[in-house]
Short mmCIF file of C-alpha atoms in Angstrom, two decimals:
data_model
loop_
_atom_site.label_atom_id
_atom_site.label_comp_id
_atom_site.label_asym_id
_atom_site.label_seq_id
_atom_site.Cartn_x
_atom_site.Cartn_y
_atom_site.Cartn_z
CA UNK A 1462 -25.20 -6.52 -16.78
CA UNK A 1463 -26.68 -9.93 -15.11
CA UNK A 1464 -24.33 -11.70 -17.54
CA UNK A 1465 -20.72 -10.34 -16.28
CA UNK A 1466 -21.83 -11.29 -12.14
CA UNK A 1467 -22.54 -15.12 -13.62
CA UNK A 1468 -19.70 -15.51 -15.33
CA UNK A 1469 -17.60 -13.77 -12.08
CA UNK A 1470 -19.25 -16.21 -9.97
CA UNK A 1471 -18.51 -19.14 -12.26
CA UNK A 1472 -14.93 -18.22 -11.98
CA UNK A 1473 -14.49 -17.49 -8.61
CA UNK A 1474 -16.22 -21.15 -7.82
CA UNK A 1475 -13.78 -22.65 -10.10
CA UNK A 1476 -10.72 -21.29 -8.27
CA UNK A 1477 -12.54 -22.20 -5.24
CA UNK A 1478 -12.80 -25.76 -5.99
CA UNK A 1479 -8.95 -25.72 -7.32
CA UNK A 1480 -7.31 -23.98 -4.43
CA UNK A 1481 -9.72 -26.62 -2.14
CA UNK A 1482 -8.75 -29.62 -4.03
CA UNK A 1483 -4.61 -27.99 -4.47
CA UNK A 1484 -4.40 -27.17 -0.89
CA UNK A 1485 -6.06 -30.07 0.72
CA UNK A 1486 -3.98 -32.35 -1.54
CA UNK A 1487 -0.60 -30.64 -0.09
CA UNK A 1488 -2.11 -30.65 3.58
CA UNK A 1489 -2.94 -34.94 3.11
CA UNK A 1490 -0.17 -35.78 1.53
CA UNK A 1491 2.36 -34.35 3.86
CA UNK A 1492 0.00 -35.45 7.12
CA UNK A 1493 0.10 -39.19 5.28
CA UNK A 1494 4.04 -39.25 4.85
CA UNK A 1495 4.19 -37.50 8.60
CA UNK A 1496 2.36 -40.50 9.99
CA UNK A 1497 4.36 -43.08 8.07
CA UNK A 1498 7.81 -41.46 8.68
CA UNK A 1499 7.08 -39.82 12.65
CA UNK A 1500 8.85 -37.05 11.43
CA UNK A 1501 8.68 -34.32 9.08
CA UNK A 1502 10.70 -32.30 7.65
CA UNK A 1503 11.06 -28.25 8.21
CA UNK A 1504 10.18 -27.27 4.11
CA UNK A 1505 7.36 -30.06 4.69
CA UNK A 1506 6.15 -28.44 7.87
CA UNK A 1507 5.86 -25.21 5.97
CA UNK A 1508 4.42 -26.23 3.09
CA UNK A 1509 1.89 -28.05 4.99
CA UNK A 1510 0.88 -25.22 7.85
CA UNK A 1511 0.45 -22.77 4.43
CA UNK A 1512 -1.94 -25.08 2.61
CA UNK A 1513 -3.90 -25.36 5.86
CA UNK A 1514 -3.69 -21.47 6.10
CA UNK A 1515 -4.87 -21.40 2.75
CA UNK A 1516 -8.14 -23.60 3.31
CA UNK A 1517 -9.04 -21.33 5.95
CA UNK A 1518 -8.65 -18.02 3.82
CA UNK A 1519 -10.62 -19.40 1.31
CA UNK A 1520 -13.10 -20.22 3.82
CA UNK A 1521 -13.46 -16.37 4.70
CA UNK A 1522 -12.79 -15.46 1.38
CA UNK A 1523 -16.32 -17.48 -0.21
CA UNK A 1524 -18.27 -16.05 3.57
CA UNK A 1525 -17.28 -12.65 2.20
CA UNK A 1526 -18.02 -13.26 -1.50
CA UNK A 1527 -21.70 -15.07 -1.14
CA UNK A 1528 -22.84 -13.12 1.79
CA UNK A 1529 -21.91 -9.82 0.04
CA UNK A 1530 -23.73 -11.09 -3.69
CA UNK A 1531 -26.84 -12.37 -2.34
CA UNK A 1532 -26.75 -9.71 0.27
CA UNK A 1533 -27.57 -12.39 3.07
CA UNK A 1534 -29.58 -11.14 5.88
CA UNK A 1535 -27.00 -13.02 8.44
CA UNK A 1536 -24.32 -10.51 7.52
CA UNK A 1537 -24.55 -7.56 9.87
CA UNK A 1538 -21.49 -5.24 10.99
CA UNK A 1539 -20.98 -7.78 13.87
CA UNK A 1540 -20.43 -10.71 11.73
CA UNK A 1541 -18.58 -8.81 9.30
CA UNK A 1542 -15.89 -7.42 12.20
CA UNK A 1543 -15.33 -11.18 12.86
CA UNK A 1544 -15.10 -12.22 8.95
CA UNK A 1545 -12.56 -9.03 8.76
CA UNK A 1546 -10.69 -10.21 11.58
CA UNK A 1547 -10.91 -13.97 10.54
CA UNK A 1548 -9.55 -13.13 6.81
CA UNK A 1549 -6.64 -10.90 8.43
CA UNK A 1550 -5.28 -13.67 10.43
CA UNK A 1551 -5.73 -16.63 7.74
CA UNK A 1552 -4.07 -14.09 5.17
CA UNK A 1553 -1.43 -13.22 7.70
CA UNK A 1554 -0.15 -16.66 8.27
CA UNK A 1555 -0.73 -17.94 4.70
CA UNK A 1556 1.35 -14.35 3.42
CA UNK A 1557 3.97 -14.79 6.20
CA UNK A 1558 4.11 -18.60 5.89
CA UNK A 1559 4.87 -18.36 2.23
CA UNK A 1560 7.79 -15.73 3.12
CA UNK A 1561 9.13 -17.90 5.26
CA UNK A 1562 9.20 -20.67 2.55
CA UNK A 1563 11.07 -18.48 0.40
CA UNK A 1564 13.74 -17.52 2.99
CA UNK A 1565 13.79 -21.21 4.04
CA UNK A 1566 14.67 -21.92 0.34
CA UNK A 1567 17.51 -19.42 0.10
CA UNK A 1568 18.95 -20.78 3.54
CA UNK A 1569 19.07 -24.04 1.91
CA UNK A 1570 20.22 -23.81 -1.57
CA UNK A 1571 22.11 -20.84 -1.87
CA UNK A 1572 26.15 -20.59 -1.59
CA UNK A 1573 27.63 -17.45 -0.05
CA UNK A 1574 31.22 -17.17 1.81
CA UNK A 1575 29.43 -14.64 4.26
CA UNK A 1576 29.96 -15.61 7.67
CA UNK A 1577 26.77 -14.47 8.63
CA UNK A 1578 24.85 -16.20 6.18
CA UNK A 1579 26.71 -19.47 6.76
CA UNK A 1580 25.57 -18.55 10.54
CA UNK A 1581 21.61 -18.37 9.67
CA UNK A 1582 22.66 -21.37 6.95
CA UNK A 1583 23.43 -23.40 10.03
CA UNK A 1584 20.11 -22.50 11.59
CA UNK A 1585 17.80 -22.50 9.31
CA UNK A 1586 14.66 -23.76 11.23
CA UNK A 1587 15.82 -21.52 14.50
CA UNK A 1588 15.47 -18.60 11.72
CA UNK A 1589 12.32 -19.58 10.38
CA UNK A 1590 10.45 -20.07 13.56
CA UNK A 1591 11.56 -16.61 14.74
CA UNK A 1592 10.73 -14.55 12.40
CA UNK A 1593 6.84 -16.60 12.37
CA UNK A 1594 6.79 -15.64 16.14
CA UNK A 1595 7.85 -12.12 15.64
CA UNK A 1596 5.36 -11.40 13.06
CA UNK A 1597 2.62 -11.94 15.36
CA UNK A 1598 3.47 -9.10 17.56
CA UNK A 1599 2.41 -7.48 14.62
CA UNK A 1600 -0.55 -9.12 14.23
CA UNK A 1601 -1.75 -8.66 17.43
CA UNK A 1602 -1.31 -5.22 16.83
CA UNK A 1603 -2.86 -4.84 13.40
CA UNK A 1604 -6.07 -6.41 15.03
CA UNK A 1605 -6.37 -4.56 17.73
CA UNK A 1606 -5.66 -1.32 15.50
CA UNK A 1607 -9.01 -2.59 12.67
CA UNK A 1608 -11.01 -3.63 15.75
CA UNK A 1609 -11.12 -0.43 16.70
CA UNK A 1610 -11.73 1.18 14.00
CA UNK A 1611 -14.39 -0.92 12.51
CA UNK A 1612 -16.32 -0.82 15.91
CA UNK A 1613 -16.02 3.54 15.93
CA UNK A 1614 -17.88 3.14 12.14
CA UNK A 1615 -20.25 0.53 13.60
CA UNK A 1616 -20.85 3.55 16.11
CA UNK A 1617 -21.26 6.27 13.13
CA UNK A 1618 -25.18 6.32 13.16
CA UNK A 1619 -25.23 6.81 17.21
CA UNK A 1620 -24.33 10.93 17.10
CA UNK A 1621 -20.64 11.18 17.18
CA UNK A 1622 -18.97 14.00 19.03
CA UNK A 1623 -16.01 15.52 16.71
CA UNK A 1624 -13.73 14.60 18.32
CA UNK A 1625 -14.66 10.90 18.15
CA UNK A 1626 -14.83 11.49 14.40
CA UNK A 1627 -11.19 12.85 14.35
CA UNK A 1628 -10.20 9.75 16.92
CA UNK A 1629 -12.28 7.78 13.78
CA UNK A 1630 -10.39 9.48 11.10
CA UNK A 1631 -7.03 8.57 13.01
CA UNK A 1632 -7.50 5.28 13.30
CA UNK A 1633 -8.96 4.48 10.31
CA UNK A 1634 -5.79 6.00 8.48
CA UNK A 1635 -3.43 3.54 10.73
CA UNK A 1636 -5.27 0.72 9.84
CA UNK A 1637 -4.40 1.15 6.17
CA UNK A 1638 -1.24 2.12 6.58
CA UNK A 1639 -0.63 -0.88 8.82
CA UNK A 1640 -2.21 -2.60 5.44
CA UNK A 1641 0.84 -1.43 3.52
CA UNK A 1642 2.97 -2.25 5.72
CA UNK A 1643 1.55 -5.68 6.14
CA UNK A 1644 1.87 -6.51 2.68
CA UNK A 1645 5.39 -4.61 1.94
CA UNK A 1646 7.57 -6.30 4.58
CA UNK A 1647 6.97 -10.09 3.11
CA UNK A 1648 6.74 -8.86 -0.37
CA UNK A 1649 10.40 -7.15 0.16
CA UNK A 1650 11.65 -9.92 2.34
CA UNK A 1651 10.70 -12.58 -0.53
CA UNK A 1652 11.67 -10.23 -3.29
CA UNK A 1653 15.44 -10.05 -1.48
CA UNK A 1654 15.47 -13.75 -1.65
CA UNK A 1655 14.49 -14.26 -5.13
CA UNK A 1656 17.51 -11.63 -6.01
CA UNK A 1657 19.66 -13.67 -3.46
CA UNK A 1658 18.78 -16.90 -5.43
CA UNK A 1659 19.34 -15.33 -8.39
CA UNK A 1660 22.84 -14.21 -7.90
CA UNK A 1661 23.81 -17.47 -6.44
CA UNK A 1662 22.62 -19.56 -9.29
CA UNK A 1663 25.02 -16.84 -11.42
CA UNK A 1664 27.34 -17.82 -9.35
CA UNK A 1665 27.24 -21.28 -9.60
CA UNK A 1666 27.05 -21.44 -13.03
CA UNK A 1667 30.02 -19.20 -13.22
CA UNK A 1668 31.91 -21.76 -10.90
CA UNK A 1669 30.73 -24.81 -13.39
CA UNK A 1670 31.56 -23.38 -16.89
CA UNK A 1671 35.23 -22.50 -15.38
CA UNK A 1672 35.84 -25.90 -14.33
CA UNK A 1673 34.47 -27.23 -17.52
CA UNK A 1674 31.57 -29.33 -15.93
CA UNK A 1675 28.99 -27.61 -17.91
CA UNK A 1676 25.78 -26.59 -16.59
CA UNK A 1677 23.27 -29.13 -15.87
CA UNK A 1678 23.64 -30.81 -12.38
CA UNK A 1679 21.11 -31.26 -9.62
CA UNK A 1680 22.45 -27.87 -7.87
CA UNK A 1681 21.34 -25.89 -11.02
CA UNK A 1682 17.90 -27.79 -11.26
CA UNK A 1683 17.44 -27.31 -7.32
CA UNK A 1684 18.22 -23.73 -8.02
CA UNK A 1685 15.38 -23.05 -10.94
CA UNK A 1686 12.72 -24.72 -8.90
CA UNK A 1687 13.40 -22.69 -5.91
CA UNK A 1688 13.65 -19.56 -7.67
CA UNK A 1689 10.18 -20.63 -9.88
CA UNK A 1690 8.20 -21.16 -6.57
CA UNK A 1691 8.91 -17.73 -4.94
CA UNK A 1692 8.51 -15.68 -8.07
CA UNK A 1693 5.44 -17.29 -9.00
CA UNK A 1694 4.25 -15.99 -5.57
CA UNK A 1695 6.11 -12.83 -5.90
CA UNK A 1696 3.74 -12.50 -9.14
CA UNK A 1697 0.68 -14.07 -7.46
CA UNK A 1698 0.66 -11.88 -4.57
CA UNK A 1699 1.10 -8.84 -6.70
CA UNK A 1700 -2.20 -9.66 -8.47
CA UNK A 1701 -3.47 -10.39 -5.02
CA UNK A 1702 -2.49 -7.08 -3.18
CA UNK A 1703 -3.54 -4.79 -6.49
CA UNK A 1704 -7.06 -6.18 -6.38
CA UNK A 1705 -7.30 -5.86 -2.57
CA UNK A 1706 -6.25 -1.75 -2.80
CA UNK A 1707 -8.50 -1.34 -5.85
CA UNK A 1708 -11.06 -3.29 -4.21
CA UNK A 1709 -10.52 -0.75 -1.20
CA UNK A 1710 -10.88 2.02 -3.45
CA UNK A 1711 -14.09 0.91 -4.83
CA UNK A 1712 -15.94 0.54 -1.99
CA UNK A 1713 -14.58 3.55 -0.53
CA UNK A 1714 -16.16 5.58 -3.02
CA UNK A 1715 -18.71 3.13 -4.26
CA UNK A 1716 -18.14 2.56 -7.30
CA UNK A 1717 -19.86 -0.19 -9.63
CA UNK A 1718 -20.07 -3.36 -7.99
CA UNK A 1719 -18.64 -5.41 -10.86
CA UNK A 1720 -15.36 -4.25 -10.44
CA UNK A 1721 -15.61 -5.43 -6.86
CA UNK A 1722 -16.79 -8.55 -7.80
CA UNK A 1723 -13.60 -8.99 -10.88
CA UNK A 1724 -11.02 -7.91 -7.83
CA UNK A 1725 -12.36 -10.72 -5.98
CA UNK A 1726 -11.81 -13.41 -8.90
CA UNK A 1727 -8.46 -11.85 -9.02
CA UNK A 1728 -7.63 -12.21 -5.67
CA UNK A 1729 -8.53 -15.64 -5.16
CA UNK A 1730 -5.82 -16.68 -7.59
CA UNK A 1731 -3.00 -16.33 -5.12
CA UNK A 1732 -4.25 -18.67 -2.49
CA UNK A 1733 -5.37 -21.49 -5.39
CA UNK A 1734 -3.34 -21.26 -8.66
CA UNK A 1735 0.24 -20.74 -6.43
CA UNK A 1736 -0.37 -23.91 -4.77
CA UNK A 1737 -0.48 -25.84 -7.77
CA UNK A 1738 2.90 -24.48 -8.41
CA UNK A 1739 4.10 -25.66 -4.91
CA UNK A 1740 2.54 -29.09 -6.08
CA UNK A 1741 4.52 -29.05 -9.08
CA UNK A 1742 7.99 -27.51 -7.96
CA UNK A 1743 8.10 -30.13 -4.65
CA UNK A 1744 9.61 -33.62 -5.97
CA UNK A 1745 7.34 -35.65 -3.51
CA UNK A 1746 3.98 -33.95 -4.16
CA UNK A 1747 4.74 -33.68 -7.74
CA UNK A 1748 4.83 -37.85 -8.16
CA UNK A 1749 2.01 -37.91 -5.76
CA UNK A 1750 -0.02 -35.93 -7.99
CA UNK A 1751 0.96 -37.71 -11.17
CA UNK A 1752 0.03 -40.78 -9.32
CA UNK A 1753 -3.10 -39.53 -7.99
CA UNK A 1754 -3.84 -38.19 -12.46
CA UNK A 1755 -2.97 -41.70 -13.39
CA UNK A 1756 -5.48 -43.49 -10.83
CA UNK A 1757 -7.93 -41.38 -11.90
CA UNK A 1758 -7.45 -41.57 -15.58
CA UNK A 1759 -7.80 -45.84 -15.02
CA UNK A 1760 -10.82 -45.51 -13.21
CA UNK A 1761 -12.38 -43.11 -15.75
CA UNK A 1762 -11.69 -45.75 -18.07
CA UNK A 1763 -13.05 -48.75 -16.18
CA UNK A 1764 -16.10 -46.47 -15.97
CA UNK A 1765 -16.58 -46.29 -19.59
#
């Protein structure tokens, strides 16, 4: 049984290390071409504020991991209210940040004769920035909602009345469904927008074979990358929000520990393996990276 936790905490520091080196290589190279250009662009902006996001989750994310493994002394109900409340808002921004990459994306590169899309075409950034400000109402709300409830079962062991238990019951209850909730709405929101893509690349191809131009023009490729970077999320953060509810479930009831452990490893694939995908479908950090391969390849080889 000592064998499966090593090889679970081999894996997870592996991913670590990746989504590190994947979202701090996003993060530079944007800052880099910010400073040389004084500008930057909205889908740059994004791109940059999630990898940041990202860092900071995984920051929480090993706290969590190490503390809870080793069983650290440091890591008391306090400090784990604060870790809670640290990984909802990192996860909340990086979830929310990637949504808004995906609608950003649609806004951009899709073609529809709707007047109101052509309307939130026009302002794309306006969109984008509202609906980031509007989600932290809900936010604020979601912490304020766990806060509660993870001080009334820090206060468990100090003779509840019942009807502080009920009151405990209550809110414990809200904060999962505000869970759900908190996952669903970006989830749907990006799903909508991968359909959306979808049926505008259909579309366009439709529109190209009818005036004989065939099919392979930038629009098409602009189209496929798009739609590659939001499902691979779409995928990610279903692998992502699965581990977290079984994860839920096993500690609810207690369950073996290993599972715990392998929902964890699972988890920690949406914030580091998607970002190589962002790496790879963006045209600018794509050549950066090859670059950055092929410096590194001739330096290996000096050092030999």
């Amino acid at each position: 049984m000592a064998l499966l936790p090593a090889i679970l905490s081999s894996l997870f520091t592996i991913q670590l290390v990746l989504g590190y080196f994947a979202n701090g290589f996003i993060a530079l190279v944007n800052c880099i071409d910010w400073v040389k250009r004084q500008k930057i662009s909205c889908a740059d902006g994004i791109l940059t504020a999630l990898a940041v996001s990202r860092i900071a989750l995984l920051c929480v994310l090993v706290i969590n991991w190490y503390a809870t493994v080793f069983n650290l002394a440091f890591y008391s109900l306090e400090v784990k209210l604060i870790v809670h409340i640290a990984w909802m808002t990192s996860h909340h921004f990086s979830l929310w940040l990637a949504t808004s990459l995906s609608i950003f994306y649609l806004l951009k590169i899709a073609n529809f004769s709707s007047l109101f899309f052509l309307h939130l075409k026009w302002r794309a950034k306006r969109v984008v920035l509202m609906i980031l400000l509007g989600t932290l109402v809900l936010l604020v709300f979601r912490l304020a909602v766990v806060s509660t409830d993870e001080k009334m079962q820090m206060n468990e062991s100090k003779g509840n009345i019942t009807w502080e238990t009920n009151l405990g019951d209550i809110m414990h209850l809200s904060s999962q469904t505000l869970f759900m909730l908190a996952n669903f709405i970006p989830f749907t929101v990006s799903l909508t927008a991968v359909l959306l893509l979808i049926f505008s690349l259909w579309k366009h191809l439709k529109n190209m074979q009818l005036s004989g131009k065939g099919t392979q023009d930038p629009s098409t490729e602009v189209h496929l990358r798009a739609m590659q970077t939001v499902i691979s999320f779409l995928l990610t953060f279903v692998i992502f929000f699965f581990a977290q509810i079984i994860s839920l479930w096993n500690s609810s009831t207690q369950q073996n520990n290993s599972v715990h452990m392998a929902c964890k490893v699972l988890g920690i694939l949406y914030p580091s393996s998607h970002s190589f995908i962002l790496i790879w479908g963006n045209k600018k950090l794509r050549q950066a990276f090859l670059s950055f391969l092929w410096q590194l390849r001739c330096w290996l080889r000096k050092g030999k």
